[in-house]
Short mmCIF file of N, CA and C in Angstrom, two decimals:
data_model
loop_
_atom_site.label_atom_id
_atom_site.label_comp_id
_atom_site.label_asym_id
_atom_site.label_seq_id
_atom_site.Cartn_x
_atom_site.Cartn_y
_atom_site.Cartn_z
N UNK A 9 -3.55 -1.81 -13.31
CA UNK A 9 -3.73 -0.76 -12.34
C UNK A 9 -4.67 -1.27 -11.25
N UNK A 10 -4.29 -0.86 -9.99
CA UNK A 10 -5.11 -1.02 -8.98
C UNK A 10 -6.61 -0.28 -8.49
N UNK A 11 -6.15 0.77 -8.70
CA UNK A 11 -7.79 1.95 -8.72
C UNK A 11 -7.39 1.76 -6.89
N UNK A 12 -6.19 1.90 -6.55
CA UNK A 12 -6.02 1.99 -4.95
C UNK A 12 -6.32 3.34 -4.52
N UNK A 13 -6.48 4.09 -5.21
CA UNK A 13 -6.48 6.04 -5.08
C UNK A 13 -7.73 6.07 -5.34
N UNK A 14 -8.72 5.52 -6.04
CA UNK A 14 -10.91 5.96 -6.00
C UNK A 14 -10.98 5.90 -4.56
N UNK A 15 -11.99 5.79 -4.41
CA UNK A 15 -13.07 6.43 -3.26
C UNK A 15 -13.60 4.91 -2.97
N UNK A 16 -13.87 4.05 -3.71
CA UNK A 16 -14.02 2.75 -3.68
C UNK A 16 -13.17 2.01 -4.36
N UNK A 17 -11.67 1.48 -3.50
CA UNK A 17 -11.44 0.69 -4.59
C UNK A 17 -11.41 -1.09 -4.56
N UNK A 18 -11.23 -1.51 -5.56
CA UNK A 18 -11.52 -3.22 -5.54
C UNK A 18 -10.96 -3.58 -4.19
N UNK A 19 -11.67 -4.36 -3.64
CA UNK A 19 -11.57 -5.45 -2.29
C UNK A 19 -10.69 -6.22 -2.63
N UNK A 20 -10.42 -6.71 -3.82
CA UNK A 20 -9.45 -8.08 -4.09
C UNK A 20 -8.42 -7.66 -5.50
N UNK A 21 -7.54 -7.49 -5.28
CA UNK A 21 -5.99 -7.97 -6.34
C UNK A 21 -5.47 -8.89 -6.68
N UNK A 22 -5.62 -9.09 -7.79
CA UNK A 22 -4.85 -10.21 -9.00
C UNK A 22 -3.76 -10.04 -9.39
N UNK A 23 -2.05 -11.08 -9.02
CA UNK A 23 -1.33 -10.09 -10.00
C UNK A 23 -0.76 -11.68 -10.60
N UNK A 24 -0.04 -11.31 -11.42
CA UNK A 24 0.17 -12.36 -12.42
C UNK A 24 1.41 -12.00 -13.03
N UNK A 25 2.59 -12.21 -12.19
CA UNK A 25 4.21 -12.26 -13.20
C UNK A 25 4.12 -12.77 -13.90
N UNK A 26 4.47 -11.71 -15.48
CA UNK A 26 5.15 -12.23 -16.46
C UNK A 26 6.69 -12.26 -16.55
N UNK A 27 7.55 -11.44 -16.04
CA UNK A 27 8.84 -12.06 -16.24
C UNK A 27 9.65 -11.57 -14.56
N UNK A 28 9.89 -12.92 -14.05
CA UNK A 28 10.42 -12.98 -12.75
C UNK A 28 11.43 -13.65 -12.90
N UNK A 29 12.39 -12.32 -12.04
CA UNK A 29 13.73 -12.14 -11.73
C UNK A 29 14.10 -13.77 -11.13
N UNK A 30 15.71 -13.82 -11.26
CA UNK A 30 16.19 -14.94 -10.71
C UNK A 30 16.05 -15.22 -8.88
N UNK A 31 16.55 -14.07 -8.52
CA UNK A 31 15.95 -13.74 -6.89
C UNK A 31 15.61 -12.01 -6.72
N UNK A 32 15.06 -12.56 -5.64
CA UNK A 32 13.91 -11.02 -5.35
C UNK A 32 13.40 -10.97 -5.71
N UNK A 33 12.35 -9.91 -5.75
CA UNK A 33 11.63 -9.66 -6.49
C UNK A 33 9.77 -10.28 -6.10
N UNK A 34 9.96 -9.95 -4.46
CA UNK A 34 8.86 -10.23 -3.70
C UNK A 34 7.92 -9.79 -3.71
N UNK A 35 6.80 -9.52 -4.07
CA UNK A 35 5.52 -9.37 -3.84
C UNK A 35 5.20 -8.99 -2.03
N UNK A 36 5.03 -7.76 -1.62
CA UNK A 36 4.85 -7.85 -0.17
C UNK A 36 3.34 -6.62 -0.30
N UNK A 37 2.36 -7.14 0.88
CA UNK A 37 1.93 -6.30 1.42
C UNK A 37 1.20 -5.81 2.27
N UNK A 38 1.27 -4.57 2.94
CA UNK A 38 0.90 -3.96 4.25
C UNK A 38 -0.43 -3.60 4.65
N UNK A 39 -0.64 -3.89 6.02
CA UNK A 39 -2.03 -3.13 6.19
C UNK A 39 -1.47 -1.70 7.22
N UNK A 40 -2.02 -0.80 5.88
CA UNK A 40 -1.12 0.44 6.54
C UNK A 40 -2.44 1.09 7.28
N UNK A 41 -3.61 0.75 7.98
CA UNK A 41 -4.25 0.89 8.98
C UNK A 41 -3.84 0.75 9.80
N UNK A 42 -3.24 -0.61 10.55
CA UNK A 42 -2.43 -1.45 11.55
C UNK A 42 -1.40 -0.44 11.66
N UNK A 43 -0.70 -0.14 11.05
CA UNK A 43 0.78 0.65 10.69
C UNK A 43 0.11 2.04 11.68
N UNK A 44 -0.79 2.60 10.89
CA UNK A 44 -1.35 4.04 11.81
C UNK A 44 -1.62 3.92 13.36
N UNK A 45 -2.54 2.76 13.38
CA UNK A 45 -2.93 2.47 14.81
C UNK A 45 -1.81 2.29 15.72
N UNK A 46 -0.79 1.49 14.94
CA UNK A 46 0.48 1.51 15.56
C UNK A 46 1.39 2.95 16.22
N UNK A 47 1.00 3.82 15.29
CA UNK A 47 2.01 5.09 16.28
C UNK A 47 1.46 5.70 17.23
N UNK A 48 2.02 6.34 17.63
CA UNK A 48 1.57 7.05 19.05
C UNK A 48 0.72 8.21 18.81
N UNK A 49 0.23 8.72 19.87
CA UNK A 49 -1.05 9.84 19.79
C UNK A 49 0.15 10.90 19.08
N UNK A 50 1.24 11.28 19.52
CA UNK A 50 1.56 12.56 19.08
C UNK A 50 1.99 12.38 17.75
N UNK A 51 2.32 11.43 16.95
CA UNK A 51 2.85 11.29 15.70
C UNK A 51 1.24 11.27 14.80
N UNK A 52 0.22 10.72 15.25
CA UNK A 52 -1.42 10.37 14.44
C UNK A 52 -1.96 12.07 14.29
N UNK A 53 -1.49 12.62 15.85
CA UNK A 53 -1.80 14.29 15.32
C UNK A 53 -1.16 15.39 13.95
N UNK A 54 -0.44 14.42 13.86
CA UNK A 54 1.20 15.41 12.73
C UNK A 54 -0.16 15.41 11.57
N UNK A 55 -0.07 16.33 10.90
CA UNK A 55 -0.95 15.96 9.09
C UNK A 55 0.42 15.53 8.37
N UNK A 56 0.09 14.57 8.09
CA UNK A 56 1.36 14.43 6.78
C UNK A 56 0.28 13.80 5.33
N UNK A 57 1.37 14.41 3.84
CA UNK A 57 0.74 14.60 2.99
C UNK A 57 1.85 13.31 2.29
N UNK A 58 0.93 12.75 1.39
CA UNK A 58 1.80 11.64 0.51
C UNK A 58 1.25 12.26 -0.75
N UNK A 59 2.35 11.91 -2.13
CA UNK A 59 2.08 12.03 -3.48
C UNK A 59 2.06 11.12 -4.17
N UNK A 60 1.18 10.28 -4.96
CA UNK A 60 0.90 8.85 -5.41
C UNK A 60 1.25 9.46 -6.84
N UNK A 61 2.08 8.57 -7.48
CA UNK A 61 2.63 8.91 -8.97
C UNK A 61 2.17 7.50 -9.42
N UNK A 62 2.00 7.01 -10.57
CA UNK A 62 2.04 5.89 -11.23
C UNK A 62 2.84 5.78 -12.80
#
């Protein structure tokens, strides 16, 4: 688990495949700050709500 949802979470991620696919199966990821800064004033005003399941 990441602890990406605390209030503080770890600065640095470890991950370590144990069983990887023949293809795919990429590891990707975003700086979804950049992503925000990226939209426009009228879309940053919208509230939108996300639901984190694990």
């Amino acid at each position: 688990m990441d602890y990406s949802f605390t209030e503080m979470p770890a600065r640095i991620l470890a991950l370590h495949a144990q069983d990887i696919p023949p293809c795919g199966g990429d590891t990707l990821f975003t700086n979804l700050e950049a992503a925000y800064e990226g939209l426009d004033d009228e879309t940053k005003g919208t509230d939108r709500w996300v639901v984190r399941k694990s």
